[in-house]
């Protein structure tokens, strides 16, 4: 089978080597398309492929229509909002993700960004510490659980809310479970977002939600920009000069957010999963899943059933 590794944002070289070896050992041909200029380049590259490994690459109707032989797409990562999963299903294309494989990398970045923020972006002025602060984790999935683990090392008081995870599971992890998203914002000094981008969560983090943070609150987003109502968050930051917004996903309104100097920071490029380890874990898992699909018809990680 012909497998295309298509990544606008390339894997670390060692990870790509591992992916190639894993697939080639199973007898597959591997082609690589990195840093491609536009969707037309992706459409041209998929015309004769049977399988694909992607990251946040946009797999829309046009890409799917350009790939008549395509049988499986594996998103080396967690979020698959960039893939038209329903249309893939119509075309009998299996879509899978590799849950958990890059979670630690994202969780570590949360704390890299948080220390940078509470120390005033390293401007020399006295900042604050994370120890003893209340951290709220919105969604207790793989990333949320890793954030909780690391937060405890910092001596933080950790809270979480997840509409799909029972309170006892959260409590068993040594984390306080709160009853609602609103309660999380009302209770915590810092709220870290780990919700996926779905129709339900789209723009769900709005003026009213974030305004519930106490004085000096911090909102940190390493999830998706789509979950933020950007015009409302801008209005809130204007009304509440005590609040800060830190993100790993540059907002569409980045230029407007830049008015909040010292209270807004965005990484230039999404960095959460950009570690050699995360690339290797997610990429190798994707390669193994493709091998298992063609060998045994295994679809354990399918997300478009
Ligand atoms: C994910 O959903 O797995 C993360 O957001 C990482 O995305 P990336 O592979 O585009 O860096």
PDB file of N, CA, C and O and ligand atoms in Angstrom, residues 9 55-56 75-79 102 224 270 273, ligand 1:
ATOM      1  N   UNK A   9       3.279  21.066   9.233  1.00  0.00           N
ATOM      2  CA  UNK A   9       4.240  21.250  10.330  1.00  0.00           C
ATOM      3  C   UNK A   9       4.966  19.911  10.499  1.00  0.00           C
ATOM      4  O   UNK A   9       4.400  18.949  11.032  1.00  0.00           O
ATOM      5  N   UNK A  55      -1.184  15.673  10.657  1.00  0.00           N
ATOM      6  CA  UNK A  55      -1.262  16.332  11.965  1.00  0.00           C
ATOM      7  C   UNK A  55      -2.508  17.230  11.936  1.00  0.00           C
ATOM      8  O   UNK A  55      -3.598  16.699  11.804  1.00  0.00           O
ATOM      9  N   UNK A  56      -2.322  18.568  12.025  1.00  0.00           N
ATOM     10  CA  UNK A  56      -3.519  19.425  11.970  1.00  0.00           C
ATOM     11  C   UNK A  56      -3.890  19.756  10.522  1.00  0.00           C
ATOM     12  O   UNK A  56      -4.587  20.734  10.265  1.00  0.00           O
ATOM     13  N   UNK A  75      -4.787  10.638  12.161  1.00  0.00           N
ATOM     14  CA  UNK A  75      -4.348  11.924  12.682  1.00  0.00           C
ATOM     15  C   UNK A  75      -3.368  11.602  13.817  1.00  0.00           C
ATOM     16  O   UNK A  75      -3.769  11.039  14.858  1.00  0.00           O
ATOM     17  N   UNK A  76      -2.072  11.888  13.598  1.00  0.00           N
ATOM     18  CA  UNK A  76      -1.069  11.644  14.642  1.00  0.00           C
ATOM     19  C   UNK A  76      -1.232  12.736  15.691  1.00  0.00           C
ATOM     20  O   UNK A  76      -0.571  13.762  15.655  1.00  0.00           O
ATOM     21  N   UNK A  77      -2.144  12.514  16.595  1.00  0.00           N
ATOM     22  CA  UNK A  77      -2.474  13.509  17.607  1.00  0.00           C
ATOM     23  C   UNK A  77      -3.861  13.242  18.132  1.00  0.00           C
ATOM     24  O   UNK A  77      -4.449  12.178  17.857  1.00  0.00           O
ATOM     25  N   UNK A  78      -4.389  14.200  18.869  1.00  0.00           N
ATOM     26  CA  UNK A  78      -5.670  13.976  19.542  1.00  0.00           C
ATOM     27  C   UNK A  78      -6.854  14.573  18.778  1.00  0.00           C
ATOM     28  O   UNK A  78      -7.829  13.886  18.472  1.00  0.00           O
ATOM     29  N   UNK A  79      -6.777  15.878  18.475  1.00  0.00           N
ATOM     30  CA  UNK A  79      -7.922  16.587  17.891  1.00  0.00           C
ATOM     31  C   UNK A  79      -8.049  16.316  16.402  1.00  0.00           C
ATOM     32  O   UNK A  79      -7.071  16.426  15.663  1.00  0.00           O
ATOM     33  N   UNK A 102       0.546  12.544  22.570  1.00  0.00           N
ATOM     34  CA  UNK A 102       1.308  13.795  22.709  1.00  0.00           C
ATOM     35  C   UNK A 102       0.856  14.601  23.933  1.00  0.00           C
ATOM     36  O   UNK A 102       1.196  15.772  24.079  1.00  0.00           O
ATOM     37  N   UNK A 224      -7.855  24.757  21.411  1.00  0.00           N
ATOM     38  CA  UNK A 224      -8.184  25.218  20.054  1.00  0.00           C
ATOM     39  C   UNK A 224      -8.663  26.660  20.126  1.00  0.00           C
ATOM     40  O   UNK A 224      -9.380  27.038  21.049  1.00  0.00           O
ATOM     41  N   UNK A 270       1.854  27.015  16.927  1.00  0.00           N
ATOM     42  CA  UNK A 270       1.371  26.062  17.936  1.00  0.00           C
ATOM     43  C   UNK A 270       2.493  25.091  18.321  1.00  0.00           C
ATOM     44  O   UNK A 270       3.000  24.353  17.475  1.00  0.00           O
ATOM     45  N   UNK A 273       2.465  20.178  20.936  1.00  0.00           N
ATOM     46  CA  UNK A 273       2.886  18.802  20.642  1.00  0.00           C
ATOM     47  C   UNK A 273       4.241  18.764  19.938  1.00  0.00           C
ATOM     48  O   UNK A 273       4.645  17.715  19.446  1.00  0.00           O
TER      49      UNK A 273
HETATM   50  C1  LIG B   1      -3.517  17.561  18.979  1.00  0.00           C
HETATM   51  O1  LIG B   1      -4.721  17.740  18.746  1.00  0.00           O
HETATM   52  O2  LIG B   1      -3.009  16.435  19.025  1.00  0.00           O
HETATM   53  C2  LIG B   1      -2.642  18.745  19.285  1.00  0.00           C
HETATM   54  O3  LIG B   1      -3.365  19.930  19.178  1.00  0.00           O
HETATM   55  C3  LIG B   1      -1.360  18.794  18.471  1.00  0.00           C
HETATM   56  O4  LIG B   1      -1.566  19.206  17.147  1.00  0.00           O
HETATM   57  P1  LIG B   1      -0.366  19.262  16.065  1.00  0.00           P
HETATM   58  O5  LIG B   1      -0.020  17.872  15.685  1.00  0.00           O
HETATM   59  O6  LIG B   1      -0.944  20.029  14.928  1.00  0.00           O
HETATM   60  O7  LIG B   1       0.790  19.966  16.696  1.00  0.00           O
END
